[in-house]
mmCIF file of C-alpha atoms in Angstrom:
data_model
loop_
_atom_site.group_PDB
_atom_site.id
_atom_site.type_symbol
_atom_site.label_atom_id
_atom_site.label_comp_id
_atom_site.label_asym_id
_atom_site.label_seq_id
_atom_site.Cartn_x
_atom_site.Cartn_y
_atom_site.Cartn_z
ATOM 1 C CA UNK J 1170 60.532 89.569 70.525
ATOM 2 C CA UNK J 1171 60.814 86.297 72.151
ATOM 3 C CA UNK J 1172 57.006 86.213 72.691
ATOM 4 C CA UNK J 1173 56.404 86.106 69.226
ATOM 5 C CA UNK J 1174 55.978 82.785 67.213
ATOM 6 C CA UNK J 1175 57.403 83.729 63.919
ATOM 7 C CA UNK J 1176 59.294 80.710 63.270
ATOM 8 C CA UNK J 1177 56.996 79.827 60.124
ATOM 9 C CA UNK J 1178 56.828 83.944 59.334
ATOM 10 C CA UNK J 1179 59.358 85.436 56.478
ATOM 11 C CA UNK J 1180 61.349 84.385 53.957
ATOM 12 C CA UNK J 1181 62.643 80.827 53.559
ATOM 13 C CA UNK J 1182 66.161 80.673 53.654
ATOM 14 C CA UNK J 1183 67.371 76.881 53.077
ATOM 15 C CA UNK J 1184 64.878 75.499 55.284
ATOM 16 C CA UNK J 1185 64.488 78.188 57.854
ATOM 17 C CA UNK J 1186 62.602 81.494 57.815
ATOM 18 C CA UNK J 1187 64.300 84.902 58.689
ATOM 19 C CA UNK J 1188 61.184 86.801 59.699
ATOM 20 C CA UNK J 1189 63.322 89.896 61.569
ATOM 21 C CA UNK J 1190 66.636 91.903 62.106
ATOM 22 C CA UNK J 1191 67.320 93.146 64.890
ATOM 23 C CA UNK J 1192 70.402 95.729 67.040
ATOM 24 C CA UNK J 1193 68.619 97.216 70.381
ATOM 25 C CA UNK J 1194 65.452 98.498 69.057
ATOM 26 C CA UNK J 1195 66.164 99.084 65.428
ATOM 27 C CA UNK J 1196 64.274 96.449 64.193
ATOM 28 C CA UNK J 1197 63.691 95.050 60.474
ATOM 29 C CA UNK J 1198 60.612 93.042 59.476
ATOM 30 C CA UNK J 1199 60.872 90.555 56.737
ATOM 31 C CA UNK J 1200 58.047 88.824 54.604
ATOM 32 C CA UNK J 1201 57.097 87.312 51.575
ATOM 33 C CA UNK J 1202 53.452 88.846 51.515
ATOM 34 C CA UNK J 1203 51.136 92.099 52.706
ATOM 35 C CA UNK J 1204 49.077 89.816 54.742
ATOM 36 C CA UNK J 1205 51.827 88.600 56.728
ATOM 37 C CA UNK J 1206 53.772 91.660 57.309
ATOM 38 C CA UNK J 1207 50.716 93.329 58.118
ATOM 39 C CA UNK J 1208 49.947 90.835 61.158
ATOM 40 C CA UNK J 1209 53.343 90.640 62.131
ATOM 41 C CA UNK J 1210 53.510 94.973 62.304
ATOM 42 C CA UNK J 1211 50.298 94.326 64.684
ATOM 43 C CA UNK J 1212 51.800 91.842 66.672
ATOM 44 C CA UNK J 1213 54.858 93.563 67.976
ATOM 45 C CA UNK J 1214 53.289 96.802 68.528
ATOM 46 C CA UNK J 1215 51.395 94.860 70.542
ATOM 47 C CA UNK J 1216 54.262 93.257 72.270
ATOM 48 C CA UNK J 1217 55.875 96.452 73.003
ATOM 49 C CA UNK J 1218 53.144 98.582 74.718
ATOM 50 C CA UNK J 1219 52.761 95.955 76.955
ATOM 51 C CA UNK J 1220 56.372 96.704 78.149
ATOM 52 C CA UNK J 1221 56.013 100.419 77.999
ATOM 53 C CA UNK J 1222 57.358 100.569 74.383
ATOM 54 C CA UNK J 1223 55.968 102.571 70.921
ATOM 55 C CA UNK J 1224 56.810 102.236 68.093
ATOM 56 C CA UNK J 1225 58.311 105.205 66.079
ATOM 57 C CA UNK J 1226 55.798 106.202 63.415
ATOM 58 C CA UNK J 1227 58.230 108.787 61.802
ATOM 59 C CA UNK J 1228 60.716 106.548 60.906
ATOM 60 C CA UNK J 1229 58.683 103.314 60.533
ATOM 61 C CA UNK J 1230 58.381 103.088 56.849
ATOM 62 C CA UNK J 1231 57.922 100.037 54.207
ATOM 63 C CA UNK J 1232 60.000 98.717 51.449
ATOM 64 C CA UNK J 1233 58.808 96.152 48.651
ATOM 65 C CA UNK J 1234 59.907 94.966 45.701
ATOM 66 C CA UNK J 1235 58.625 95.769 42.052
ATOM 67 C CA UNK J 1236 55.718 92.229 42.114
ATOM 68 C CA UNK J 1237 54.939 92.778 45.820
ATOM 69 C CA UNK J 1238 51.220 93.646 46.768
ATOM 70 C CA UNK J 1239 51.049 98.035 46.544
ATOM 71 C CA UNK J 1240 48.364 98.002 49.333
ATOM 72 C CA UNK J 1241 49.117 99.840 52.375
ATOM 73 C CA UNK J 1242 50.583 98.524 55.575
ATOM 74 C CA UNK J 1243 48.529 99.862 58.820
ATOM 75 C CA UNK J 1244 49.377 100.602 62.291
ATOM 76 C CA UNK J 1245 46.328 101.502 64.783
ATOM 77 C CA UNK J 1246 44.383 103.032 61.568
ATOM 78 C CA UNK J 1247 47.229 104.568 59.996
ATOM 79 C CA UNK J 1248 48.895 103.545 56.451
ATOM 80 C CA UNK J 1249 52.810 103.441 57.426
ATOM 81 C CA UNK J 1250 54.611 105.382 54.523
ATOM 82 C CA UNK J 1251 56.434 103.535 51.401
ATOM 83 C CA UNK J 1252 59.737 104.206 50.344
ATOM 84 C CA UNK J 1253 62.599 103.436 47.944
ATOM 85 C CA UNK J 1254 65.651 103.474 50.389
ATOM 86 C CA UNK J 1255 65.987 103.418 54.399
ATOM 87 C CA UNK J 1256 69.105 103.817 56.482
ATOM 88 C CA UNK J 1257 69.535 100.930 58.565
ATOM 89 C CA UNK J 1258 72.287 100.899 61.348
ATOM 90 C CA UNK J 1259 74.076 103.427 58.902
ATOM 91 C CA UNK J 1260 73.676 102.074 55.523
ATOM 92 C CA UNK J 1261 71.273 102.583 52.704
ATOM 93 C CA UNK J 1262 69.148 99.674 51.625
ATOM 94 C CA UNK J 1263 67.264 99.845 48.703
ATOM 95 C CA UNK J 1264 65.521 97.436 46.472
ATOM 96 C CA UNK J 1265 67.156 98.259 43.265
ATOM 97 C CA UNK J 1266 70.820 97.579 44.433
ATOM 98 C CA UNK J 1267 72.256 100.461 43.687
ATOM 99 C CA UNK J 1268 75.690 101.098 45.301
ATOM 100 C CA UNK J 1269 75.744 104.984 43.754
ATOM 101 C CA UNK J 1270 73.353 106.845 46.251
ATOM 102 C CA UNK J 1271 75.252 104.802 49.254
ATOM 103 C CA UNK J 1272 79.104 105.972 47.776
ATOM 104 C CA UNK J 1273 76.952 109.512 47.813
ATOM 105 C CA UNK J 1274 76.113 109.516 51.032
ATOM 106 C CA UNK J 1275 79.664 108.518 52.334
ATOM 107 C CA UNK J 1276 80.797 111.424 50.559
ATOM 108 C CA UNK J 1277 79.249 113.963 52.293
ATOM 109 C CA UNK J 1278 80.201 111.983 55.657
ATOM 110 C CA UNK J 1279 84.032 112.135 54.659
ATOM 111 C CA UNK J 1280 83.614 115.756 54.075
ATOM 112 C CA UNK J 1281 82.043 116.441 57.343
ATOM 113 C CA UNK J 1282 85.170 114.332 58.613
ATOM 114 C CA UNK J 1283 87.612 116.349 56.649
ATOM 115 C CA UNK J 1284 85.972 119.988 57.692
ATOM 116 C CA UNK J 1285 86.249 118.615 61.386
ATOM 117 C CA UNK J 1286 90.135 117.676 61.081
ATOM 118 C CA UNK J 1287 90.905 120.240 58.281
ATOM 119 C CA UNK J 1288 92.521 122.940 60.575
ATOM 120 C CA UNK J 1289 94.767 120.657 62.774
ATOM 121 C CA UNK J 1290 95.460 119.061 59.617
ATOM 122 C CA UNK J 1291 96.957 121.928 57.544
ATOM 123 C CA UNK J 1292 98.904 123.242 61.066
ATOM 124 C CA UNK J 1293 100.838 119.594 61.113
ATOM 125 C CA UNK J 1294 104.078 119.652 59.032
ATOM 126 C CA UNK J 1295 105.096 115.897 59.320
ATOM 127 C CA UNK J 1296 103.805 113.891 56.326
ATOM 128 C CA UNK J 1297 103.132 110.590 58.225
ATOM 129 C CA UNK J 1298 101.240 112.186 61.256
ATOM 130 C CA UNK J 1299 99.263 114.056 59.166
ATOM 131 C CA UNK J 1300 98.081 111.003 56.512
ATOM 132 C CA UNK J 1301 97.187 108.864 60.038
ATOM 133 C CA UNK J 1302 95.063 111.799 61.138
ATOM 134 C CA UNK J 1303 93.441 111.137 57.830
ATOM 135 C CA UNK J 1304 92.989 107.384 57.453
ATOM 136 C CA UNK J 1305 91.839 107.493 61.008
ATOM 137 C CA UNK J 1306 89.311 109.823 59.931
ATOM 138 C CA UNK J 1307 88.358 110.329 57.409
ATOM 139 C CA UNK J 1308 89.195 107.168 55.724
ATOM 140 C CA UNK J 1309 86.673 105.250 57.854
ATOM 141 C CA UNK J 1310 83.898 108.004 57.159
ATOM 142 C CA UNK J 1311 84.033 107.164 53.194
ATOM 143 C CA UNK J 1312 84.965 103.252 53.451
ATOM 144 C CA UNK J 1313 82.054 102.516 56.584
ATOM 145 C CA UNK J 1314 80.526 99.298 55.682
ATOM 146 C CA UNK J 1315 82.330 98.530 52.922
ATOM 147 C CA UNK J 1316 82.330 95.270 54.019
ATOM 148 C CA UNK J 1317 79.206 94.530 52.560
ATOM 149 C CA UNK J 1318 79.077 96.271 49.613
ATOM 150 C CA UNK J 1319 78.520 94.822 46.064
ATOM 151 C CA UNK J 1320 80.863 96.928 43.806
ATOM 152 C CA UNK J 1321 81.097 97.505 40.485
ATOM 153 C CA UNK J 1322 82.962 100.181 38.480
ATOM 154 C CA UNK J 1323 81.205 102.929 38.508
ATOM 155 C CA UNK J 1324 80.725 102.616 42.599
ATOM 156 C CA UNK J 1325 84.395 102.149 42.526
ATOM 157 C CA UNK J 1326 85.112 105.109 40.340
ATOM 158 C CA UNK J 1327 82.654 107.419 42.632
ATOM 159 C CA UNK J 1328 84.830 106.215 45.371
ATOM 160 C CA UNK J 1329 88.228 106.674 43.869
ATOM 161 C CA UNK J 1330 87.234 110.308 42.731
ATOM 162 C CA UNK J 1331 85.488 111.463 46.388
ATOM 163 C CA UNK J 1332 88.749 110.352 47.797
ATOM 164 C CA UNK J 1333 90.802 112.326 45.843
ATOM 165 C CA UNK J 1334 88.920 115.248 45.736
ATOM 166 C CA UNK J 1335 89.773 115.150 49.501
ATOM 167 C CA UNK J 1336 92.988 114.743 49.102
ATOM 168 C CA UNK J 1337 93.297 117.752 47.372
ATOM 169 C CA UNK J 1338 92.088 119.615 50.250
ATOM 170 C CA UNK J 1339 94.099 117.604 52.845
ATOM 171 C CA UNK J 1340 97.156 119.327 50.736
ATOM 172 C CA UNK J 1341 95.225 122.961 50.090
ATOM 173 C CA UNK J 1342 95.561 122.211 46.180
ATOM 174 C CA UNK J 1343 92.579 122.475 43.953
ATOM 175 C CA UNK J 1344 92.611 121.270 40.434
ATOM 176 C CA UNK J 1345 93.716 124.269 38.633
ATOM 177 C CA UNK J 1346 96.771 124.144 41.032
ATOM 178 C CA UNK J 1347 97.312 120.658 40.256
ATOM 179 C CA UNK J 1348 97.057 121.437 36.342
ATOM 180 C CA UNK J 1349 99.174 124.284 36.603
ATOM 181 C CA UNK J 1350 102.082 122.066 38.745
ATOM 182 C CA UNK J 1351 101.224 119.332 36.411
ATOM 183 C CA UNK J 1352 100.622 116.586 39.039
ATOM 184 C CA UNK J 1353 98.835 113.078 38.266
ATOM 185 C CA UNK J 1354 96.932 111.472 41.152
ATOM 186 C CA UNK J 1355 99.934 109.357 41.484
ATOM 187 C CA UNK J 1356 102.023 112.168 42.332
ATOM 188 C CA UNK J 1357 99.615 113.603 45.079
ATOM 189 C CA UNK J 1358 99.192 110.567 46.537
ATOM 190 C CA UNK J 1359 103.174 110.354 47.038
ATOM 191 C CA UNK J 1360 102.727 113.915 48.579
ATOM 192 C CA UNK J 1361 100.068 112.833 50.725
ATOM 193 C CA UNK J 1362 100.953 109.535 52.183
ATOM 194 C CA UNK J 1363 97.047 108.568 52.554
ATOM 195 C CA UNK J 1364 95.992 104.995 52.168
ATOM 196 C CA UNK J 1365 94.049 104.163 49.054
ATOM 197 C CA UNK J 1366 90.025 103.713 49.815
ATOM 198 C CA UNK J 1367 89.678 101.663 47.331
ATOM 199 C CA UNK J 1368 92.486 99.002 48.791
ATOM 200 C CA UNK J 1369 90.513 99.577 52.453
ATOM 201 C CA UNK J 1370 87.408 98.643 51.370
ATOM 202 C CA UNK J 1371 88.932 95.918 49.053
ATOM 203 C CA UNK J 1372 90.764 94.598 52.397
ATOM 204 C CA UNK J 1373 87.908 95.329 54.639
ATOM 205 C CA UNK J 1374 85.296 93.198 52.286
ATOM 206 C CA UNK J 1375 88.020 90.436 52.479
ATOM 207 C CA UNK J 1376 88.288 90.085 55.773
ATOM 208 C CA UNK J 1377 84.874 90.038 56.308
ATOM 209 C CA UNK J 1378 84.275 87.481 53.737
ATOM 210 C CA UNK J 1379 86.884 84.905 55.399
ATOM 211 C CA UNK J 1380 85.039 85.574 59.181
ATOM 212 C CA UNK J 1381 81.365 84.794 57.350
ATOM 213 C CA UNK J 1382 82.621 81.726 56.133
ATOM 214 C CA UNK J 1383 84.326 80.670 59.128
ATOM 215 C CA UNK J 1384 81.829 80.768 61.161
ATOM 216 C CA UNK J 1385 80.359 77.546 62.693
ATOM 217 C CA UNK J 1386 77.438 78.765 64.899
ATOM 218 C CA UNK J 1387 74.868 78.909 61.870
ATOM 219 C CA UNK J 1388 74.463 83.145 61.742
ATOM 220 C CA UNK J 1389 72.287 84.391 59.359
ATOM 221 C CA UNK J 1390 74.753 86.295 57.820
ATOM 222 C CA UNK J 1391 76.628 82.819 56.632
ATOM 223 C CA UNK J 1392 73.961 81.294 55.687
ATOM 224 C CA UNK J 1393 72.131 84.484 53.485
ATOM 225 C CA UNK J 1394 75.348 84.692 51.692
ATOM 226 C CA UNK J 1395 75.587 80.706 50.390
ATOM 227 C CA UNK J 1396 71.554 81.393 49.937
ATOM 228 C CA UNK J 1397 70.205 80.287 46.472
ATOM 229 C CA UNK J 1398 66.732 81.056 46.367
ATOM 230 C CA UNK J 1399 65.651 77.653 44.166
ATOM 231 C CA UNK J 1400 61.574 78.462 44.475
ATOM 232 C CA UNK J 1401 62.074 81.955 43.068
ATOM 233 C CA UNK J 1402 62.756 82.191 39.138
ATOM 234 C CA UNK J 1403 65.385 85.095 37.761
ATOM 235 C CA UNK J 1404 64.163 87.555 36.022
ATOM 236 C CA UNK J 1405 65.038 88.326 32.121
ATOM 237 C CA UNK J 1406 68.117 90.382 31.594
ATOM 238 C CA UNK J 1407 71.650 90.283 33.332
ATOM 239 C CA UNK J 1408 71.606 89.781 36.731
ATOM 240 C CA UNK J 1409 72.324 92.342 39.392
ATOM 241 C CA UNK J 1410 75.490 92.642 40.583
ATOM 242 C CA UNK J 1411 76.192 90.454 43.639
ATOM 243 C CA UNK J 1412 78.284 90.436 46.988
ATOM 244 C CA UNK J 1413 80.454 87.474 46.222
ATOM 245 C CA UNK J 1414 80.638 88.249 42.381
ATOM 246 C CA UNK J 1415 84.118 90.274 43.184
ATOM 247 C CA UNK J 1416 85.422 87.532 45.732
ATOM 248 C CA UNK J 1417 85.612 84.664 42.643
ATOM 249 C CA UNK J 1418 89.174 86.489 41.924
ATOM 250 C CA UNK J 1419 90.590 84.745 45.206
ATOM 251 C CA UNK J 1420 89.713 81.525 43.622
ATOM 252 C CA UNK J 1421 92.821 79.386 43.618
ATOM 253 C CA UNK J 1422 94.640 78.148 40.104
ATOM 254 C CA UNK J 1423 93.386 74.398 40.985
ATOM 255 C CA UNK J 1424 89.891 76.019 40.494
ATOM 256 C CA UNK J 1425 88.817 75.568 44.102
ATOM 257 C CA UNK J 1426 85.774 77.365 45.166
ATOM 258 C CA UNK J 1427 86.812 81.060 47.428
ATOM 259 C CA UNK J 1428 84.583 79.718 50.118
ATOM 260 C CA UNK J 1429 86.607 76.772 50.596
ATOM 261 C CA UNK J 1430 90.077 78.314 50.360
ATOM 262 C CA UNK J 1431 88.541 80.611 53.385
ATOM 263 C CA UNK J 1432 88.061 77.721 55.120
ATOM 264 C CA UNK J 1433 91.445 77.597 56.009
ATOM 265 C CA UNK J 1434 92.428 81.663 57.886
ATOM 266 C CA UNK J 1435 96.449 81.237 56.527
ATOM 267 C CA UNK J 1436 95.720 79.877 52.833
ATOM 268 C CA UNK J 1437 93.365 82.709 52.865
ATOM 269 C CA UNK J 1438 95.487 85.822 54.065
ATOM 270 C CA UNK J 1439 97.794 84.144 51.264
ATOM 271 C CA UNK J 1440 95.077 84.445 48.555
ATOM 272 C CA UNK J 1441 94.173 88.036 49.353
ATOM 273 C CA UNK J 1442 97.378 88.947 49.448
ATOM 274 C CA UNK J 1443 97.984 88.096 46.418
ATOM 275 C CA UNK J 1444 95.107 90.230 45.253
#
């Protein structure tokens, strides 16, 4: 990758262009046009054969927005497949910034966390040992990258309602059981001991918010999130939810600006605790 001159390549991002993402050799491609995603697709297949390399044609794929250019993307002949959503390093991306089909997918990951600790789980008899095995589980299964997620309330209702639909079969009680004993979610959750996944995620996105903003090296990832994109104009309609919108609640009473109370790690941990 360091062969390749694609410092004036991607997307302008307050003066500098993020052209690619990368973690070992998963690798994300960014650009404003067909033309120069299509040169830049050329140019690093070329770079890797000459160290041995291929790229993946089954899971190479392309993603564009609604006004981008529907032509195809080659590679040695060969249109590259479009699609609406892609799993990158274990999250779904997709264009329409949806947070539903993501919640969906950690679903079905908690459950395969749940079948895998179910029988050790119903053997234990000590409340506390047996809500650990579960938030050390499970918990992280249904919460994973919560960090970066853009919630609203129906993501956070999917969430609350996955979680405790496992709960009930952490305690081997299904919902006529709980009619019939007459038990709110309150009450199982005093019978189960788990932690609330909608306080972990909460907690995790916090925490993740205060080490972004910290940060004086200049990461992408600090300087995407304070991006405003000034050449591009909104479109009509409200505006999509976005990561920061649920962070403006740790603003402090003198009106000061959550980025700048994160500034400081103790006025912070105060903020969010309050919250």
């Amino acid at each position: 990758m360091l062969q390749l001159d694609w410092d004036d390549k991607g997307i302008n991002i307050d003066g500098r262009k993020l052209s690619n993402l990368r973690f070992a050799d998963d690798i994300v491609l960014i650009s404003q046009n067909r033309e120069e995603l299509q040169q830049m697709v050329e140019e690093l297949d070329d770079v890797s054969k000459a160290i041995g390399l291929t790229m993946n044609r089954s899971k190479t794929m392309v993603m564009r927005n609604e006004w981008a250019d529907a032509s195809p993307i080659t590679l040695e002949g060969t249109s590259l497949p479009f699609t609406d959503s892609y799993v990158y390093l274990g999250r779904l991306i997709s264009m329409d910034n949806d947070l539903r089909a993501e919640i969906m997918r950690r679903r079905r990951c908690a459950w395969a966390a749940i079948g895998n600790i179910k029988e050790a789980a119903h053997l234990v008899s000590d409340k506390k040992l047996r809500a650990d095995l579960f938030d050390s589980t499970v918990l992280p299964a249904l919460c994973y990258a919560s960090e970066t997620w853009a919630e609203n309330k129906t993501s956070t209702l999917m969430l609350v309602r996955a979680q405790r639909a496992l709960e009930r079969t952490l305690l081997k009680i299904n919902r006529a059981k709980q009619r019939s004993l007459n038990l709110r979610s309150a009450d199982m959750r005093l019978m189960s001991g788990i932690r609330d996944a909608e306080m972990y995620a909460w907690n995790a996105k916090k925490r993740w918010a205060g080490h972004v903003v910290r940060r004086t090296d200049d990461r992408w990832t600090t300087r995407v999130t304070f991006w405003y994109p000034r050449e591009i104009k909104r479109t009509l309609g409200r505006p999509a939810t976005r990561w920061s919108d649920s962070l403006k609640k740790l603003q402090g009473n003198d009106g000061q600006h959550w980025s700048q109370t994160a500034q400081d790690r103790q006025k912070w941990m105060e903020a969010c605790a309050r919250r």
